[in-house]
Amino acid sequence: MSHSTGIETNGVEQIPADQRDASPLDLFRLIFGGANTFATAVLGSFPVLFGLSFQAGVWAILLGVGIGALILAPMGLFGALNGTNNAVSSGAHFGVHGRIVGSFLSLLTAVAFFSLSVWSSGDALVGGAKRLAGLPETDLTLGLAYGLFAVLVLVVCIFGFRFMLWVNKIAVWASSLLFLLGIVAFAGPFDAGYAGSVNLGQAGFWAAFVGAAILAMSNPVSFGAFLGDWSRYIPRETPKARIMLAVIAAQGATLIPFLFGLCTATLVATQAPDYIAANNYVGGLLAVAPSWFFLPVCLIAVIGGMSTGTTALYGTGLDMSSVFPRLLSRAGATLLIGVLAIGFIFIGRFTFNLVQSVSTFAVLIITCTSPWMVIMILGLITRRGFYHADDLQVFTRGQRGGHYWFLHGWNWRGMGAWIPSAAVGLCFVNLPGQFVGPLGDLAGGIDLSLPVTLGLAGVLYLLLLNLFPEPAGVYGPLGPRWVRCKSTAHTPVTTAEMA
């Protein structure tokens, strides 16, 4: 597939070397394009919603994005090493059947972030059009805006990787320029001394600060399951440092929409506090914006909604086609997931008013995805980046056996570390008024879910690898790093007896 307008035919099978012509810069564009949107600006507004000052909000965002970017960076390597997406690559550490954990997590993440992106962009578009041209803000106009975004995103995803790349090349520059134009729009009334309602030394400060940092961190972590969807087109011999730097740089660039959200939220809190009280950042932004900025708001909504939606939905369609390889092509799976997600968007918005719930849902998904990422990264390190790429495709081909068959296709070392880590992490979640786990109040209201789940996953996985060594065949000629191995022959690959 040599041009951007043909429908991509590649599924999760290993991408042939002659088609792997993407670069780390392309990876940067896709990651940044997927986050350079109103959905990220909304995340940037949370420090103000939590009552923090502008300066505390800046530190919370820098901390969250920085830690999240460092955790995310190695997840860009699997695609280039194995020529497939991250869920399939996870079969090396969870077993060729256990890789469905990654598929399930990516499906939940995609639906949540696709919904948030369509809702926030749709609301901004209709709100901007109302102020600009008097368009009434009704369920009908909102529904039409959501439908427009959802269908546009679905079309881009069905056409595939190269068309997405072309869309994101435009989106990255356009959205960035429009956000930077916001500096001109709001520079006059902006006050960097905004004090907030909860300051250092007061009760609840650290709970608000950690909560804001974790929400900022959820943005980079949400990309963990998807990076392989794009990096699988990067040649295998590309230096690992360049790929990881592209990931970190893309997350650093997301500080543009994050800080736009934070700065404008302080203005909304000062000039239109009712919107902050109602958790309606987008409405408040439109209320305080100068009239000439309404058109840029509409453009950010359209362009940003397109790029975020495509990065979320594309990978899930790709992955579902591999879980049901005999039933669904990549385009067919994308269409099916897209139609279901669109149904969820409309039912959730107009029947159950799930917007608040989905933001909570997103945090809970991140709590389950982050230990999965830790296990993947530690697996990458202990195996010194060595993989039998062909054996990862056993499940997709309807076969059994290979180096990653372990126990009937499940590696209970990875599974045994992930399940308790995710479960304990959920117990420590503390989102006041939304979801508080049974252990969420142990630290005086501070949300400890991510540090607990990340640390527990790392300790448990390394412990299990040492207590129950993996076969030597999964390691390269240099052998394992940090752990022991046993000399056991791997199961030969055979065709599975399909029921």
Short mmCIF file of N, CA and C in Angstrom, two decimals, residues 42-163:
data_model
loop_
_atom_site.label_atom_id
_atom_site.label_comp_id
_atom_site.label_asym_id
_atom_site.label_seq_id
_atom_site.Cartn_x
_atom_site.Cartn_y
_atom_site.Cartn_z
N VAL A 42 -9.31 19.76 28.46
CA VAL A 42 -10.24 19.49 29.57
C VAL A 42 -9.49 18.86 30.74
N LEU A 43 -8.57 17.92 30.46
CA LEU A 43 -7.74 17.34 31.52
C LEU A 43 -6.89 18.42 32.19
N GLY A 44 -6.41 19.38 31.40
CA GLY A 44 -5.61 20.47 31.94
C GLY A 44 -6.40 21.40 32.86
N SER A 45 -7.73 21.38 32.73
CA SER A 45 -8.56 22.25 33.57
C SER A 45 -8.80 21.66 34.96
N PHE A 46 -8.51 20.37 35.15
CA PHE A 46 -8.85 19.70 36.41
C PHE A 46 -8.15 20.28 37.65
N PRO A 47 -6.87 20.71 37.57
CA PRO A 47 -6.28 21.32 38.77
C PRO A 47 -7.13 22.47 39.32
N VAL A 48 -7.70 23.28 38.42
CA VAL A 48 -8.55 24.39 38.85
C VAL A 48 -9.87 23.85 39.41
N LEU A 49 -10.43 22.85 38.76
CA LEU A 49 -11.66 22.23 39.27
C LEU A 49 -11.44 21.66 40.66
N PHE A 50 -10.21 21.18 40.92
CA PHE A 50 -9.88 20.61 42.24
C PHE A 50 -9.51 21.69 43.26
N GLY A 51 -9.46 22.96 42.84
CA GLY A 51 -9.20 24.05 43.77
C GLY A 51 -7.75 24.48 43.89
N LEU A 52 -6.86 23.97 43.02
CA LEU A 52 -5.44 24.32 43.11
C LEU A 52 -5.16 25.69 42.51
N SER A 53 -4.06 26.28 42.94
CA SER A 53 -3.60 27.54 42.34
C SER A 53 -3.02 27.26 40.95
N PHE A 54 -2.79 28.33 40.19
CA PHE A 54 -2.20 28.16 38.86
C PHE A 54 -0.83 27.49 38.95
N GLN A 55 0.01 27.96 39.90
CA GLN A 55 1.37 27.41 40.00
C GLN A 55 1.36 25.94 40.41
N ALA A 56 0.51 25.59 41.37
CA ALA A 56 0.40 24.18 41.79
C ALA A 56 -0.12 23.33 40.64
N GLY A 57 -1.04 23.90 39.84
CA GLY A 57 -1.57 23.19 38.67
C GLY A 57 -0.49 22.89 37.64
N VAL A 58 0.40 23.89 37.41
CA VAL A 58 1.51 23.68 36.47
C VAL A 58 2.40 22.53 36.94
N TRP A 59 2.75 22.53 38.24
CA TRP A 59 3.61 21.46 38.76
C TRP A 59 2.92 20.10 38.69
N ALA A 60 1.62 20.05 38.97
CA ALA A 60 0.88 18.78 38.91
C ALA A 60 0.89 18.22 37.48
N ILE A 61 0.66 19.11 36.50
CA ILE A 61 0.64 18.68 35.10
C ILE A 61 2.03 18.23 34.65
N LEU A 62 3.06 19.02 34.98
CA LEU A 62 4.43 18.65 34.60
C LEU A 62 4.82 17.30 35.20
N LEU A 63 4.47 17.09 36.47
CA LEU A 63 4.80 15.83 37.14
C LEU A 63 4.07 14.66 36.48
N GLY A 64 2.75 14.83 36.27
CA GLY A 64 1.96 13.74 35.69
C GLY A 64 2.39 13.39 34.28
N VAL A 65 2.55 14.40 33.43
CA VAL A 65 2.94 14.16 32.03
C VAL A 65 4.36 13.60 31.98
N GLY A 66 5.26 14.12 32.81
CA GLY A 66 6.66 13.66 32.80
C GLY A 66 6.79 12.19 33.19
N ILE A 67 6.17 11.81 34.32
CA ILE A 67 6.24 10.39 34.75
C ILE A 67 5.54 9.50 33.74
N GLY A 68 4.37 9.94 33.27
CA GLY A 68 3.63 9.15 32.28
C GLY A 68 4.42 8.92 31.01
N ALA A 69 5.13 9.97 30.55
CA ALA A 69 5.93 9.86 29.31
C ALA A 69 7.07 8.86 29.48
N LEU A 70 7.72 8.86 30.65
CA LEU A 70 8.83 7.93 30.89
C LEU A 70 8.34 6.48 30.94
N ILE A 71 7.15 6.27 31.52
CA ILE A 71 6.58 4.91 31.56
C ILE A 71 6.17 4.48 30.15
N LEU A 72 5.64 5.43 29.38
CA LEU A 72 5.11 5.12 28.05
C LEU A 72 6.21 4.82 27.03
N ALA A 73 7.36 5.53 27.13
CA ALA A 73 8.38 5.50 26.07
C ALA A 73 8.75 4.09 25.59
N PRO A 74 9.06 3.12 26.48
CA PRO A 74 9.46 1.79 25.98
C PRO A 74 8.34 1.07 25.23
N MET A 75 7.07 1.47 25.43
CA MET A 75 5.96 0.79 24.75
C MET A 75 5.99 1.04 23.25
N GLY A 76 6.79 2.03 22.81
CA GLY A 76 6.92 2.28 21.37
C GLY A 76 7.86 1.31 20.68
N LEU A 77 8.61 0.51 21.46
CA LEU A 77 9.63 -0.37 20.88
C LEU A 77 9.07 -1.67 20.33
N PHE A 78 7.97 -2.16 20.93
CA PHE A 78 7.47 -3.50 20.57
C PHE A 78 7.05 -3.59 19.10
N GLY A 79 6.40 -2.52 18.60
CA GLY A 79 5.95 -2.54 17.21
C GLY A 79 7.10 -2.67 16.24
N ALA A 80 8.18 -1.89 16.47
CA ALA A 80 9.34 -1.95 15.59
C ALA A 80 10.05 -3.30 15.70
N LEU A 81 10.11 -3.87 16.89
CA LEU A 81 10.79 -5.16 17.08
C LEU A 81 10.04 -6.32 16.44
N ASN A 82 8.70 -6.31 16.57
CA ASN A 82 7.90 -7.48 16.16
C ASN A 82 7.02 -7.25 14.95
N GLY A 83 6.93 -6.01 14.47
CA GLY A 83 6.13 -5.74 13.28
C GLY A 83 4.64 -5.94 13.47
N THR A 84 4.18 -5.88 14.74
CA THR A 84 2.75 -6.07 15.02
C THR A 84 2.35 -5.14 16.15
N ASN A 85 1.07 -5.21 16.55
CA ASN A 85 0.62 -4.26 17.58
C ASN A 85 0.99 -4.76 18.99
N ASN A 86 0.80 -3.91 19.99
CA ASN A 86 1.28 -4.23 21.33
C ASN A 86 0.51 -5.36 22.00
N ALA A 87 -0.77 -5.50 21.69
CA ALA A 87 -1.54 -6.59 22.29
C ALA A 87 -0.98 -7.94 21.83
N VAL A 88 -0.69 -8.07 20.54
CA VAL A 88 -0.11 -9.32 20.03
C VAL A 88 1.29 -9.53 20.63
N SER A 89 2.09 -8.46 20.69
CA SER A 89 3.42 -8.57 21.30
C SER A 89 3.35 -9.02 22.75
N SER A 90 2.26 -8.64 23.45
CA SER A 90 2.14 -9.00 24.86
C SER A 90 2.03 -10.50 25.06
N GLY A 91 1.73 -11.24 23.99
CA GLY A 91 1.69 -12.70 24.06
C GLY A 91 3.01 -13.29 24.52
N ALA A 92 4.11 -12.57 24.29
CA ALA A 92 5.42 -13.05 24.72
C ALA A 92 5.52 -13.13 26.24
N HIS A 93 4.74 -12.29 26.94
CA HIS A 93 4.83 -12.21 28.40
C HIS A 93 3.57 -12.72 29.11
N PHE A 94 2.45 -12.76 28.39
CA PHE A 94 1.19 -13.24 28.98
C PHE A 94 0.73 -14.55 28.35
N GLY A 95 1.44 -15.03 27.31
CA GLY A 95 1.02 -16.21 26.58
C GLY A 95 0.19 -15.82 25.37
N VAL A 96 0.20 -16.66 24.34
CA VAL A 96 -0.50 -16.29 23.10
C VAL A 96 -2.01 -16.18 23.30
N HIS A 97 -2.57 -16.85 24.32
CA HIS A 97 -3.97 -16.63 24.67
C HIS A 97 -4.11 -15.46 25.64
N GLY A 98 -3.14 -15.32 26.55
CA GLY A 98 -3.17 -14.25 27.54
C GLY A 98 -3.09 -12.86 26.93
N ARG A 99 -2.69 -12.78 25.66
CA ARG A 99 -2.64 -11.48 24.99
C ARG A 99 -4.02 -10.84 24.87
N ILE A 100 -5.10 -11.61 25.07
CA ILE A 100 -6.45 -11.00 25.00
C ILE A 100 -6.65 -9.97 26.12
N VAL A 101 -5.83 -10.05 27.19
CA VAL A 101 -5.89 -9.00 28.23
C VAL A 101 -5.60 -7.64 27.59
N GLY A 102 -4.52 -7.58 26.79
CA GLY A 102 -4.17 -6.33 26.11
C GLY A 102 -5.26 -5.90 25.14
N SER A 103 -5.87 -6.86 24.45
CA SER A 103 -6.94 -6.54 23.50
C SER A 103 -8.14 -5.95 24.23
N PHE A 104 -8.48 -6.54 25.38
CA PHE A 104 -9.63 -6.08 26.15
C PHE A 104 -9.37 -4.67 26.70
N LEU A 105 -8.16 -4.45 27.22
CA LEU A 105 -7.82 -3.13 27.76
C LEU A 105 -7.84 -2.06 26.67
N SER A 106 -7.32 -2.41 25.49
CA SER A 106 -7.30 -1.42 24.40
C SER A 106 -8.71 -1.11 23.91
N LEU A 107 -9.62 -2.13 23.94
CA LEU A 107 -11.01 -1.90 23.54
C LEU A 107 -11.69 -0.92 24.50
N LEU A 108 -11.53 -1.16 25.82
CA LEU A 108 -12.15 -0.28 26.81
C LEU A 108 -11.58 1.14 26.71
N THR A 109 -10.24 1.22 26.58
CA THR A 109 -9.59 2.54 26.49
C THR A 109 -10.08 3.29 25.25
N ALA A 110 -10.17 2.57 24.13
CA ALA A 110 -10.58 3.22 22.88
C ALA A 110 -12.00 3.77 22.98
N VAL A 111 -12.92 2.96 23.50
CA VAL A 111 -14.32 3.42 23.59
C VAL A 111 -14.42 4.63 24.52
N ALA A 112 -13.70 4.57 25.67
CA ALA A 112 -13.77 5.68 26.63
C ALA A 112 -13.21 6.96 26.03
N PHE A 113 -12.00 6.89 25.43
CA PHE A 113 -11.36 8.11 24.93
C PHE A 113 -11.99 8.58 23.62
N PHE A 114 -12.50 7.65 22.80
CA PHE A 114 -13.24 8.03 21.60
C PHE A 114 -14.50 8.80 22.01
N SER A 115 -15.20 8.30 23.03
CA SER A 115 -16.42 8.97 23.50
C SER A 115 -16.10 10.35 24.06
N LEU A 116 -15.07 10.43 24.91
CA LEU A 116 -14.70 11.73 25.49
C LEU A 116 -14.32 12.74 24.41
N SER A 117 -13.60 12.25 23.39
CA SER A 117 -13.16 13.15 22.32
C SER A 117 -14.35 13.65 21.50
N VAL A 118 -15.29 12.75 21.19
CA VAL A 118 -16.47 13.15 20.40
C VAL A 118 -17.35 14.10 21.21
N TRP A 119 -17.54 13.78 22.50
CA TRP A 119 -18.38 14.65 23.34
C TRP A 119 -17.77 16.04 23.51
N SER A 120 -16.49 16.11 23.87
CA SER A 120 -15.88 17.42 24.13
C SER A 120 -15.80 18.23 22.83
N SER A 121 -15.45 17.58 21.72
CA SER A 121 -15.36 18.30 20.45
C SER A 121 -16.73 18.72 19.95
N GLY A 122 -17.72 17.83 20.10
CA GLY A 122 -19.08 18.17 19.67
C GLY A 122 -19.65 19.33 20.46
N ASP A 123 -19.44 19.31 21.78
CA ASP A 123 -19.93 20.40 22.62
C ASP A 123 -19.26 21.73 22.24
N ALA A 124 -17.93 21.67 21.99
CA ALA A 124 -17.21 22.89 21.63
C ALA A 124 -17.67 23.42 20.27
N LEU A 125 -17.89 22.52 19.32
CA LEU A 125 -18.32 22.93 17.98
C LEU A 125 -19.69 23.61 18.02
N VAL A 126 -20.63 22.97 18.72
CA VAL A 126 -21.99 23.53 18.79
C VAL A 126 -22.00 24.82 19.60
N GLY A 127 -21.23 24.84 20.71
CA GLY A 127 -21.15 26.06 21.52
C GLY A 127 -20.55 27.21 20.74
N GLY A 128 -19.48 26.92 19.98
CA GLY A 128 -18.84 27.95 19.16
C GLY A 128 -19.78 28.45 18.08
N ALA A 129 -20.51 27.52 17.43
CA ALA A 129 -21.44 27.90 16.36
C ALA A 129 -22.61 28.72 16.93
N LYS A 130 -22.98 28.42 18.17
CA LYS A 130 -24.06 29.18 18.82
C LYS A 130 -23.63 30.64 19.02
N ARG A 131 -22.41 30.83 19.50
CA ARG A 131 -21.92 32.19 19.73
C ARG A 131 -21.58 32.90 18.42
N LEU A 132 -21.13 32.12 17.44
CA LEU A 132 -20.67 32.71 16.17
C LEU A 132 -21.82 33.03 15.23
N ALA A 133 -22.77 32.07 15.12
CA ALA A 133 -23.82 32.22 14.10
C ALA A 133 -25.23 32.06 14.66
N GLY A 134 -25.34 31.96 15.99
CA GLY A 134 -26.67 31.85 16.58
C GLY A 134 -27.31 30.47 16.46
N LEU A 135 -26.51 29.44 16.17
CA LEU A 135 -27.06 28.08 16.06
C LEU A 135 -27.61 27.64 17.42
N PRO A 136 -28.86 27.18 17.48
CA PRO A 136 -29.39 26.77 18.79
C PRO A 136 -28.68 25.53 19.33
N GLU A 137 -28.48 25.49 20.64
CA GLU A 137 -27.81 24.35 21.27
C GLU A 137 -28.89 23.40 21.80
N THR A 138 -29.30 22.46 20.95
CA THR A 138 -30.36 21.51 21.31
C THR A 138 -29.81 20.09 21.19
N ASP A 139 -30.61 19.13 21.65
CA ASP A 139 -30.20 17.72 21.51
C ASP A 139 -29.99 17.37 20.04
N LEU A 140 -30.79 17.98 19.14
CA LEU A 140 -30.66 17.69 17.71
C LEU A 140 -29.32 18.18 17.18
N THR A 141 -28.96 19.45 17.48
CA THR A 141 -27.69 19.99 16.94
C THR A 141 -26.50 19.28 17.57
N LEU A 142 -26.58 18.96 18.88
CA LEU A 142 -25.49 18.20 19.52
C LEU A 142 -25.37 16.82 18.88
N GLY A 143 -26.52 16.19 18.65
CA GLY A 143 -26.52 14.85 18.04
C GLY A 143 -25.91 14.86 16.65
N LEU A 144 -26.24 15.90 15.87
CA LEU A 144 -25.66 16.03 14.53
C LEU A 144 -24.14 16.23 14.60
N ALA A 145 -23.68 17.04 15.58
CA ALA A 145 -22.24 17.28 15.73
C ALA A 145 -21.52 16.00 16.12
N TYR A 146 -22.09 15.25 17.08
CA TYR A 146 -21.48 13.98 17.49
C TYR A 146 -21.44 13.01 16.31
N GLY A 147 -22.56 12.95 15.58
CA GLY A 147 -22.62 12.04 14.43
C GLY A 147 -21.60 12.39 13.37
N LEU A 148 -21.43 13.69 13.10
CA LEU A 148 -20.45 14.16 12.11
C LEU A 148 -19.05 13.69 12.50
N PHE A 149 -18.65 13.94 13.76
CA PHE A 149 -17.31 13.52 14.22
C PHE A 149 -17.14 12.02 14.11
N ALA A 150 -18.12 11.30 14.62
CA ALA A 150 -18.00 9.85 14.70
C ALA A 150 -17.84 9.23 13.31
N VAL A 151 -18.64 9.71 12.35
CA VAL A 151 -18.58 9.15 10.99
C VAL A 151 -17.26 9.52 10.32
N LEU A 152 -16.81 10.79 10.47
CA LEU A 152 -15.53 11.20 9.89
C LEU A 152 -14.39 10.35 10.43
N VAL A 153 -14.38 10.15 11.75
CA VAL A 153 -13.33 9.35 12.39
C VAL A 153 -13.36 7.93 11.85
N LEU A 154 -14.55 7.37 11.74
CA LEU A 154 -14.70 5.98 11.27
C LEU A 154 -14.16 5.82 9.85
N VAL A 155 -14.45 6.79 8.99
CA VAL A 155 -13.96 6.73 7.60
C VAL A 155 -12.43 6.74 7.57
N VAL A 156 -11.82 7.66 8.35
CA VAL A 156 -10.35 7.74 8.39
C VAL A 156 -9.76 6.42 8.87
N CYS A 157 -10.35 5.84 9.93
CA CYS A 157 -9.83 4.59 10.49
C CYS A 157 -9.95 3.42 9.52
N ILE A 158 -11.04 3.37 8.78
CA ILE A 158 -11.22 2.27 7.82
C ILE A 158 -10.17 2.36 6.72
N PHE A 159 -9.85 3.59 6.26
CA PHE A 159 -8.81 3.73 5.24
C PHE A 159 -7.44 3.34 5.78
N GLY A 160 -7.21 3.56 7.08
CA GLY A 160 -6.02 2.98 7.69
C GLY A 160 -4.86 3.90 7.98
N PHE A 161 -3.70 3.27 8.25
CA PHE A 161 -2.53 3.93 8.82
C PHE A 161 -2.07 5.14 8.02
N ARG A 162 -1.89 5.00 6.72
CA ARG A 162 -1.27 6.09 5.95
C ARG A 162 -2.22 7.29 5.79
N PHE A 163 -3.50 7.01 5.70
CA PHE A 163 -4.47 8.11 5.64
C PHE A 163 -4.51 8.83 6.99
#
